[in-house]
PDB file of C-alpha atoms in Angstrom:
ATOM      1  CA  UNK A 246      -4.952 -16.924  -3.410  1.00 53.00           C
ATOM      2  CA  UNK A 247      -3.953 -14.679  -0.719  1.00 61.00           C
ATOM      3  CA  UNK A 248       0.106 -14.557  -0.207  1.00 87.00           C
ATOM      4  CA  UNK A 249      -0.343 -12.493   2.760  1.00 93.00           C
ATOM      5  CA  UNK A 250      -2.225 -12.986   5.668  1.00 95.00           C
ATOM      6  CA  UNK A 251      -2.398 -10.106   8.180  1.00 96.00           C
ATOM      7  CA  UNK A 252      -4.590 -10.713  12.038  1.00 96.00           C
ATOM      8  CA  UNK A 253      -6.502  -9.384  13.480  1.00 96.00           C
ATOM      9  CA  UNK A 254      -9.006  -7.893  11.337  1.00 95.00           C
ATOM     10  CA  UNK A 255      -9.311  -5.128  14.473  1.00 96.00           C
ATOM     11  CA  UNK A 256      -7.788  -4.894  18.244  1.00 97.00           C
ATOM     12  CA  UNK A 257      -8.000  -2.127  20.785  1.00 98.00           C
ATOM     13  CA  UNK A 258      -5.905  -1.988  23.146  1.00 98.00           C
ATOM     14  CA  UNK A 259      -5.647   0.492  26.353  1.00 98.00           C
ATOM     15  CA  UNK A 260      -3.266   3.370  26.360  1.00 97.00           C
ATOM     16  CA  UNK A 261       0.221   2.014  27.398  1.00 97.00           C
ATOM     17  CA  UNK A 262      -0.612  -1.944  26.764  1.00 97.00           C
ATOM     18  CA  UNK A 263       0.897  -3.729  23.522  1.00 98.00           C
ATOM     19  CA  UNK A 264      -0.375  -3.813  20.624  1.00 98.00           C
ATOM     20  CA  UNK A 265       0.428  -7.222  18.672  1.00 98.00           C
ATOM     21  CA  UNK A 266      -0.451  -7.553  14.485  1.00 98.00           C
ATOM     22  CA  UNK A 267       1.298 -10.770  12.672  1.00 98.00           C
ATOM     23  CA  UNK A 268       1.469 -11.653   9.569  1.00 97.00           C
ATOM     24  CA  UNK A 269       2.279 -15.087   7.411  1.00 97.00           C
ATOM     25  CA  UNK A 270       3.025 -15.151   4.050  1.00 95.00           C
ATOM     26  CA  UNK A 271       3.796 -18.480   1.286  1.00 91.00           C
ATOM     27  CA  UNK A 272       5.754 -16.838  -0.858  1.00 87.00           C
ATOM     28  CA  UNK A 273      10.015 -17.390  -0.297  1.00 86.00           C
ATOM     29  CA  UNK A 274      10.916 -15.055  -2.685  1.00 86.00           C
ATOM     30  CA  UNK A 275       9.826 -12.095  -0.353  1.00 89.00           C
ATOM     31  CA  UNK A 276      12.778 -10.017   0.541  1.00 87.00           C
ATOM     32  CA  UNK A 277      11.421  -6.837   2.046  1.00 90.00           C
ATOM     33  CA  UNK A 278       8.607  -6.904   4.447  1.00 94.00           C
ATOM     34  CA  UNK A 279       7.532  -3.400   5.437  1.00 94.00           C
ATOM     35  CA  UNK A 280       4.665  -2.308   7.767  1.00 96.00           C
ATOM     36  CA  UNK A 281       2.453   0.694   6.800  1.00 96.00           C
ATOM     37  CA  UNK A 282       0.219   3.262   9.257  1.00 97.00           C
ATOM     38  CA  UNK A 283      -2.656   4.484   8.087  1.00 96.00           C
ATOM     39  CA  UNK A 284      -4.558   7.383   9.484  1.00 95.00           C
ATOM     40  CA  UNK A 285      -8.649   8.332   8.154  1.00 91.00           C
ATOM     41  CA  UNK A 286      -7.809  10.750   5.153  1.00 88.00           C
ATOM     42  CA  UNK A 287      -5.033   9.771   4.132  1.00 91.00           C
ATOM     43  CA  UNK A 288      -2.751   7.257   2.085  1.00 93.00           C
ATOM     44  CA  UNK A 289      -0.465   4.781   3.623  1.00 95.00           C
ATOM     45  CA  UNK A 290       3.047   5.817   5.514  1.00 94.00           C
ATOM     46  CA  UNK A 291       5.932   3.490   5.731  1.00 92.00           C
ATOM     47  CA  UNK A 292       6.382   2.687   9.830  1.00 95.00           C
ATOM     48  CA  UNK A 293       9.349   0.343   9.599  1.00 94.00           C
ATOM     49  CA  UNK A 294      10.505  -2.778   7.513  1.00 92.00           C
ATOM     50  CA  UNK A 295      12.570  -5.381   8.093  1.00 92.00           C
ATOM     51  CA  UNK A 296      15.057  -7.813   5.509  1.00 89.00           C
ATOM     52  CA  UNK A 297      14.373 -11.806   6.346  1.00 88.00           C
ATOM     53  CA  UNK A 298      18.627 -11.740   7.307  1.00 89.00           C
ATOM     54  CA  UNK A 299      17.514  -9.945  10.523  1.00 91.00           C
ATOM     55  CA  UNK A 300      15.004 -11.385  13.338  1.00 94.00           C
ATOM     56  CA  UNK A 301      13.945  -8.264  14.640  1.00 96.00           C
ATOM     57  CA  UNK A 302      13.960  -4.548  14.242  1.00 95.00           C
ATOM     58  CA  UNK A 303      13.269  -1.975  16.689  1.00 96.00           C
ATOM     59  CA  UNK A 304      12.323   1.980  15.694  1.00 95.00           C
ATOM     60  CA  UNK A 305      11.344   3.814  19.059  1.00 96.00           C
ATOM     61  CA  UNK A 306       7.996   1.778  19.957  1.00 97.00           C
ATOM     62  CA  UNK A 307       7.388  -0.140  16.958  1.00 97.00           C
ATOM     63  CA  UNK A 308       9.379  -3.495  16.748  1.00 97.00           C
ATOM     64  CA  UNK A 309       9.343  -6.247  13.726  1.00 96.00           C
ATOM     65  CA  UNK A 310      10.061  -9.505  14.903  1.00 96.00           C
ATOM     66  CA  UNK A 311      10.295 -11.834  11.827  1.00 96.00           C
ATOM     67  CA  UNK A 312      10.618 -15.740  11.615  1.00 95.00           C
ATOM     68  CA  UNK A 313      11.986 -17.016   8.759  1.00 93.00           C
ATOM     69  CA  UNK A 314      11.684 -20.472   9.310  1.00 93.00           C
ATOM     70  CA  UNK A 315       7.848 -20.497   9.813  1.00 95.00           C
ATOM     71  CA  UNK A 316       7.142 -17.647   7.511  1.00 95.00           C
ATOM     72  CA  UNK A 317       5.572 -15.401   9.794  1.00 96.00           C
ATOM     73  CA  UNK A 318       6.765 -11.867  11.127  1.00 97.00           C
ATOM     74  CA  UNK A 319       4.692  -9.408  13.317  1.00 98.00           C
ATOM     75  CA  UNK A 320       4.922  -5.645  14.444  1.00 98.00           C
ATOM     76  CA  UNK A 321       4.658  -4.543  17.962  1.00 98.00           C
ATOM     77  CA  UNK A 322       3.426  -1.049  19.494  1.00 98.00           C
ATOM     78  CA  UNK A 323       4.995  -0.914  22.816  1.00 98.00           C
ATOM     79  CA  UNK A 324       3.453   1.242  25.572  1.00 98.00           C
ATOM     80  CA  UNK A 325       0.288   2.135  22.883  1.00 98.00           C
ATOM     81  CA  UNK A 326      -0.884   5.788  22.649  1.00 98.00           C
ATOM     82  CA  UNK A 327      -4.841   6.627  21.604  1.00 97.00           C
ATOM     83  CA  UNK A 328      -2.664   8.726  18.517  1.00 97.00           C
ATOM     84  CA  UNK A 329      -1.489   5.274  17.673  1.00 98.00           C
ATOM     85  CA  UNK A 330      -4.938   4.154  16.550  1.00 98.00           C
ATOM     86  CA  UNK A 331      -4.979   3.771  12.623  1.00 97.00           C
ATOM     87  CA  UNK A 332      -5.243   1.049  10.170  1.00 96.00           C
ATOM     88  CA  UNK A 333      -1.920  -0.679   9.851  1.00 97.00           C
ATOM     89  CA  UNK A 334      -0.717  -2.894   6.373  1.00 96.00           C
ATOM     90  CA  UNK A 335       2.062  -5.586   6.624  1.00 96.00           C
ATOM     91  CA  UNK A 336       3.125  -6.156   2.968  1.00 94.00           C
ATOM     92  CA  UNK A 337       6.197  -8.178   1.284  1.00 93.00           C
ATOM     93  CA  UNK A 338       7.858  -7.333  -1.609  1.00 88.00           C
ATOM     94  CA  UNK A 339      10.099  -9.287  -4.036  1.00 81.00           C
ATOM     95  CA  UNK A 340      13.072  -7.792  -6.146  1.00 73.00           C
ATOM     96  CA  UNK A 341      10.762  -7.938  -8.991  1.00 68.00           C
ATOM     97  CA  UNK A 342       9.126  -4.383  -7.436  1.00 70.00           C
ATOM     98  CA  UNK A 343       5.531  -5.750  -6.812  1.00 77.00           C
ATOM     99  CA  UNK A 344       4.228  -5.404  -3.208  1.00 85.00           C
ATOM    100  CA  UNK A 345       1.702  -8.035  -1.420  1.00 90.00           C
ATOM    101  CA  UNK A 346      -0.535  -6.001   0.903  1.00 92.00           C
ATOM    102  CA  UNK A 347      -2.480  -7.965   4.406  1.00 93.00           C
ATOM    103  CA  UNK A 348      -5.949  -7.253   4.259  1.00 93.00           C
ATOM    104  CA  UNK A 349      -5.055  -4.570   7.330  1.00 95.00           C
ATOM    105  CA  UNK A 350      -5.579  -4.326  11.139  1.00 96.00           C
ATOM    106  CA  UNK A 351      -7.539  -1.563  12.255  1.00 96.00           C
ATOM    107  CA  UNK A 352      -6.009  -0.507  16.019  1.00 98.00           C
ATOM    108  CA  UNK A 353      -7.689   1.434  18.719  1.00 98.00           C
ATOM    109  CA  UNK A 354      -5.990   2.506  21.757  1.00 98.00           C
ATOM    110  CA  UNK A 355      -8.320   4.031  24.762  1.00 97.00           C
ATOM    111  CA  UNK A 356      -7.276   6.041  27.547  1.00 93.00           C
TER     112      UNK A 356
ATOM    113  CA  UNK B 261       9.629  15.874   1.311  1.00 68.00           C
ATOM    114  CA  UNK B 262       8.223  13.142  -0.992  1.00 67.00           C
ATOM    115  CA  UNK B 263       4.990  14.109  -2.396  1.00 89.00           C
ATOM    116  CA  UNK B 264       2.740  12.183  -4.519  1.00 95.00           C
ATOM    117  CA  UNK B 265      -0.393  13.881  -5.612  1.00 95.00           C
ATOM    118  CA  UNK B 266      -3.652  12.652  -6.829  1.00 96.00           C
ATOM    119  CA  UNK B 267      -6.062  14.869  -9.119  1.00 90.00           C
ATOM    120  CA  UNK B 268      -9.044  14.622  -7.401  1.00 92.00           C
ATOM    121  CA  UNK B 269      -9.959  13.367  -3.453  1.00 94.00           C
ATOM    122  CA  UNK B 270     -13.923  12.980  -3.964  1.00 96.00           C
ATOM    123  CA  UNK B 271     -15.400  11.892  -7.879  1.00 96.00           C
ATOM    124  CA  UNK B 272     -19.185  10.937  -8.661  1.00 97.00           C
ATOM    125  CA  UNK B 273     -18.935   9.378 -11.827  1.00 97.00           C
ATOM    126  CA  UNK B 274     -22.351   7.546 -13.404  1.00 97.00           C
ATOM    127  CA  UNK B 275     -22.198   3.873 -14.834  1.00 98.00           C
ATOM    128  CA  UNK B 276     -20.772   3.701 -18.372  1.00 97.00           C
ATOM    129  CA  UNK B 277     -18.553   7.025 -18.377  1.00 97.00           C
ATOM    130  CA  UNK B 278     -14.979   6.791 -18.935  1.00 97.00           C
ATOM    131  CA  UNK B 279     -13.069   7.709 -15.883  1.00 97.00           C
ATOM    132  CA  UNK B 280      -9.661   9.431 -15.344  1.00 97.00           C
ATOM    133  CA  UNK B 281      -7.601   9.548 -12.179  1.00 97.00           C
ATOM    134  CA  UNK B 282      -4.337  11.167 -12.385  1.00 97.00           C
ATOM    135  CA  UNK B 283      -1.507  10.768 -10.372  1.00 97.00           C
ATOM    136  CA  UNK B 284       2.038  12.534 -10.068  1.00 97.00           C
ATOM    137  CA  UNK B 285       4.948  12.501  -7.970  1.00 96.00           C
ATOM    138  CA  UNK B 286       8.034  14.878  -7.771  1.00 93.00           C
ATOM    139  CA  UNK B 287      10.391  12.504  -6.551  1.00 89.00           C
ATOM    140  CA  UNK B 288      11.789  11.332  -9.817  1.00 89.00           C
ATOM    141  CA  UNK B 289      10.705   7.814  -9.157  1.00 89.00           C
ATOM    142  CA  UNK B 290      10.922   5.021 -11.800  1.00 89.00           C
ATOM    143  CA  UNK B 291       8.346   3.023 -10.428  1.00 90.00           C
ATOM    144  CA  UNK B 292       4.306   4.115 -10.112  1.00 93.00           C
ATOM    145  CA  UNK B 293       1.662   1.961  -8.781  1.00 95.00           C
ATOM    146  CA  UNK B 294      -2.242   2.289  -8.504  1.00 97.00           C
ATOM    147  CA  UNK B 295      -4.360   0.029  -5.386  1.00 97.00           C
ATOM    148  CA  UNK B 296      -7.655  -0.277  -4.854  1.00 97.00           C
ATOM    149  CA  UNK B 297      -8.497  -0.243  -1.041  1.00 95.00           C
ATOM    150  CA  UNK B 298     -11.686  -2.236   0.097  1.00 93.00           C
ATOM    151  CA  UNK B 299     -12.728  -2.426   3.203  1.00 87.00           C
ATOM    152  CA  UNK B 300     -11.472  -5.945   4.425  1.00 83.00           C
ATOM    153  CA  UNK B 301      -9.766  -6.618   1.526  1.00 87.00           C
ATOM    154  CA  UNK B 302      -6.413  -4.378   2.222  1.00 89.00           C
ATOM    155  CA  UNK B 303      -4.247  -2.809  -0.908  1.00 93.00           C
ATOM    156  CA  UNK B 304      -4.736  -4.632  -4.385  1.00 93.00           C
ATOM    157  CA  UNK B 305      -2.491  -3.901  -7.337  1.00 93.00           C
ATOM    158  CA  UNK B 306      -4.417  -2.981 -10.265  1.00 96.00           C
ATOM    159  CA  UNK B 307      -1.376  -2.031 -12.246  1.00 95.00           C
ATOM    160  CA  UNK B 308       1.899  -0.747 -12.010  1.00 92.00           C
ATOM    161  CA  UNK B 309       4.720   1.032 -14.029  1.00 93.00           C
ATOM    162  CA  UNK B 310       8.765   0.811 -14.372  1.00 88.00           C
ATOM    163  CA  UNK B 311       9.863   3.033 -16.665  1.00 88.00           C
ATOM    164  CA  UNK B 312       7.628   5.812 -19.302  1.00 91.00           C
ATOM    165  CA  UNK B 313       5.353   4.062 -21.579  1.00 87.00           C
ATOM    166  CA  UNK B 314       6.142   0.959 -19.925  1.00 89.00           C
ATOM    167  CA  UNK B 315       3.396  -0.832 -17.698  1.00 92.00           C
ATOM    168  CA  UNK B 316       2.466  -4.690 -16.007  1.00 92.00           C
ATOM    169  CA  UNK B 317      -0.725  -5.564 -14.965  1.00 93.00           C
ATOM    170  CA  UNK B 318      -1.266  -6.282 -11.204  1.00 91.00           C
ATOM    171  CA  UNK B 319      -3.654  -8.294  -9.596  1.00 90.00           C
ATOM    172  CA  UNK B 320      -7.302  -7.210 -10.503  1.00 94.00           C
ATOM    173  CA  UNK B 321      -6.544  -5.063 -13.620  1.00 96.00           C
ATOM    174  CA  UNK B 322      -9.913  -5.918 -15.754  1.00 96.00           C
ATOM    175  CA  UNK B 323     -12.016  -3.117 -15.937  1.00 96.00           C
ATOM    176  CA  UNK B 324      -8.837  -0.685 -15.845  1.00 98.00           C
ATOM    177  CA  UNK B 325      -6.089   0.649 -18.241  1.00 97.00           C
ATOM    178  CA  UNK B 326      -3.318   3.109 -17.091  1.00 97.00           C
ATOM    179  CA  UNK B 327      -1.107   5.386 -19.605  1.00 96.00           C
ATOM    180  CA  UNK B 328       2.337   6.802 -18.828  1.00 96.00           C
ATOM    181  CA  UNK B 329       3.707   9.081 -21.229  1.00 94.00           C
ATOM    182  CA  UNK B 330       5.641  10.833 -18.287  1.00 95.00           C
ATOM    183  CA  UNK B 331       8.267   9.682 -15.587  1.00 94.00           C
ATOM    184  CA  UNK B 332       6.177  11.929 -12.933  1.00 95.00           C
ATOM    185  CA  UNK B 333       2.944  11.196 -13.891  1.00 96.00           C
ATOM    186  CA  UNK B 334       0.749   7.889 -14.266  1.00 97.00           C
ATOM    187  CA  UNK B 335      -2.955   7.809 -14.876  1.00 97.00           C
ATOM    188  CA  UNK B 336      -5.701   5.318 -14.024  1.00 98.00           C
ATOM    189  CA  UNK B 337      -8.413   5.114 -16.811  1.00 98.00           C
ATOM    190  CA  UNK B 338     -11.965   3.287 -16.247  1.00 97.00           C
ATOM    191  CA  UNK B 339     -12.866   2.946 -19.605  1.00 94.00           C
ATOM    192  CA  UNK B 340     -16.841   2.461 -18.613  1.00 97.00           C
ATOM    193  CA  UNK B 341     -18.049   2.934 -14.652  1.00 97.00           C
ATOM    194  CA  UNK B 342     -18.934   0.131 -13.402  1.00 97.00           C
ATOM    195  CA  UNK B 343     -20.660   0.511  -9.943  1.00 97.00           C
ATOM    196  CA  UNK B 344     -18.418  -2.595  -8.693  1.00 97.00           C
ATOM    197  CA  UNK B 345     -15.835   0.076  -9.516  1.00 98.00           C
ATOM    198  CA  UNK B 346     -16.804   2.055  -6.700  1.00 97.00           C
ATOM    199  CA  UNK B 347     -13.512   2.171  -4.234  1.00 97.00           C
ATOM    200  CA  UNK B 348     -10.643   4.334  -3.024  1.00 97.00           C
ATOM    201  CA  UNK B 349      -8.061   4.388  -5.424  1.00 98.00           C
ATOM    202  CA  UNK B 350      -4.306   5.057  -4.194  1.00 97.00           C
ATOM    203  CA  UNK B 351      -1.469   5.600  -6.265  1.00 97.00           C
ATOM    204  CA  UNK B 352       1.984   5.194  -4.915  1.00 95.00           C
ATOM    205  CA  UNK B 353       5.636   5.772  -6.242  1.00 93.00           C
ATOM    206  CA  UNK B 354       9.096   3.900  -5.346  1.00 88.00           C
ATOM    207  CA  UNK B 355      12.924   3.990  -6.178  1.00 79.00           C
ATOM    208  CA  UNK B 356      14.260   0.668  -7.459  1.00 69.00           C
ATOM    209  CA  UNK B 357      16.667  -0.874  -5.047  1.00 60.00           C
ATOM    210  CA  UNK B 358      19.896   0.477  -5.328  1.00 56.00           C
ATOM    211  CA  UNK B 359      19.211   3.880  -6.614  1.00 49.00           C
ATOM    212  CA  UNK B 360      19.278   5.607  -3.251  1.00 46.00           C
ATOM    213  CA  UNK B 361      17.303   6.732  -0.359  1.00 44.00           C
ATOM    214  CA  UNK B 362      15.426   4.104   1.229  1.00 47.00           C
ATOM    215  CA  UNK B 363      14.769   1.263  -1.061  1.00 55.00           C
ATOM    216  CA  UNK B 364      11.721  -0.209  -1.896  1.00 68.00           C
ATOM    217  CA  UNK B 365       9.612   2.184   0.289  1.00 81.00           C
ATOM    218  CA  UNK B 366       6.616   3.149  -1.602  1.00 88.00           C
ATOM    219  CA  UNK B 367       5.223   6.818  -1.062  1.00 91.00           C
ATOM    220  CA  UNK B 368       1.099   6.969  -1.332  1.00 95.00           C
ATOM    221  CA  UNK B 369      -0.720  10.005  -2.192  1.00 95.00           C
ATOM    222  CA  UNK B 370      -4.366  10.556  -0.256  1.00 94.00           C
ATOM    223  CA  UNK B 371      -6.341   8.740  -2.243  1.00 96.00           C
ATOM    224  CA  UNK B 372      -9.036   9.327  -4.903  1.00 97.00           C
ATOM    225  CA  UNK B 373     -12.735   8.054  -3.242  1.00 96.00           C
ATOM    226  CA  UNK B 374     -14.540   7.167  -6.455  1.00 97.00           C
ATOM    227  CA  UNK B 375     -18.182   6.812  -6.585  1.00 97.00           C
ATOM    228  CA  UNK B 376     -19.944   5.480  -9.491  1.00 98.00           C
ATOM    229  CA  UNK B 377     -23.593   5.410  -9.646  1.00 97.00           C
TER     230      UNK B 377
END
C-alpha cells in the first residue's frame, strides 16, 4: 500500500526549461510535505516544504504548488540548470514523526 | 552545520553474519531514523527512534533490530545477512515540532552501501 505516489520515475529536461515532479498521496492526516534533492554520494537534503494551509511556496527556482482538495502537490524547477540534475523525494509527514517517502524522480538537465 | 554520520560508506558482509551499522548525529536530536533506499522503490522506514532506549518499528523492519542506548547515536543491527539485505542504508535525525529550528526537517547522513554475499 503505497501512501505516496511520486511521477515520473525519470525526466530530462534542457537547461533553462521546467522541470515538473507531482506527487498524490491518500493519507489526510499529512501535515508537512517536504521535497528532498539528492545528489550520487550522498544522503538526501531538504529543498523546500510546504504546510497543506498554503497553496504554494516559492524558494528562488523551486516552487511547491499543493492541492488540498485533490490530494496532490508538485515541485517545480524553473529555468533548470545541468547542476540541477539529481534524484528528487516528495515525502509527507504526520505529527506522529513518521515520514512517507515517493519512490523518487531522477532529473537530468542538458545543455 | 547539522551533521549526521554513518560508520562505514562501503561494507561486504557474507550471508549469515550479524551486521552493525552505526549512526550518530551532533545535533541533539530526539528523533533517529534508518531507510533503506532501492532503486525504484524510494526511502523505506525500517525503524525509527523518539527518545534513548525507546524505538517503533517502521515499515519493513523484519530482518532488522536497532539499539539506542544514546541520544546521539542509533544503530542498525542485521542479526544474520541475508543477500535480500543487500541495499543502501540511510540514517537520518529530526527535532520534534516545536523544539526549534526548522521543524520536522530530517538531516541524512551519506549512506552505508551494504553488500552481502
Amino acid at each position: 500500500q503505497q501512501q505516496v505516489k511520486q511521477s515520473p520515475q525519470s525526466l530530462i529536461v534542457q537547461k533553462g526549461g521546467i522541470s515538473i515532479i507531482n506527487c498524490a498521496y491518500e493519507n489526510t492526516a499529512f501535515d508537512y510535505f517536504p521535497w528532498y534533492q539528492q545528489f550520487p554520494g550522498k544522503g538526501p537534503a531538504l529543498l523546500i516544504a510546504i504546510r497543506p494551509d498554503v497553496s504554494e511556496k516559492k524558494e528562488g527556482r523551486f516552487t511547491i504548488s499543493f492541492n488540498k482538495s485533490a490530494k496532490q502537490f508538485s515541485l517545480h524547477i524553473m529555468d533548470s540548470q545541468p547542476g540541477d540534475s539529481a534524484t528528487y523525494f516528495c515525502a509527507a509527514k504526520t505529527n506522529a514523526g513518521k515520514s512517507t517517502f515517493g519512490d523518487g524522480t531522477t532529473l537530468t538537465v542538458k545543455p | 552545520d547539522v551533521k549526521v554520520t554513518q560508520s562505514s560508506r562501503y561494507l561486504v558482509k557474507r550471508t549469515g553474519e550479524k551486521v552493525f551499522l552505526e549512526c550518530v548525529q551532533d545535533m541533539d536530536h530526539e528523533n533517529m531514523f534508518w531507510y533503506r533506499q532501492d532503486p525504484g522503490l524510494g526511502l523505506r522506514l525500517i525503524y525509527f527512534s523518539y527518545d534513548v532506549k525507546m524505538k517503533e518499528k517502521g515499515d519493513i523492519p523484519e530482518g532488522y533490530s536497532v539499539s539506542r542506548e544514546k541520544k546521539e547515536r542509533f544503530s542498525l543491527i542485521l542479526e544474520s545477512a541475508s543477500t535480500n539485505q543487500t541495499s543502501m542504508y540511510l540514517c537520518a535525525s529530526s527535532s520534534p515540532p516545536g523544539a526549534g529550528g526548522t521543524s520536522y526537517e530530517q538531516y541524512f547522513g551519506p549512506g552505508t552501501r551494504l553488500t552481502v554475499t
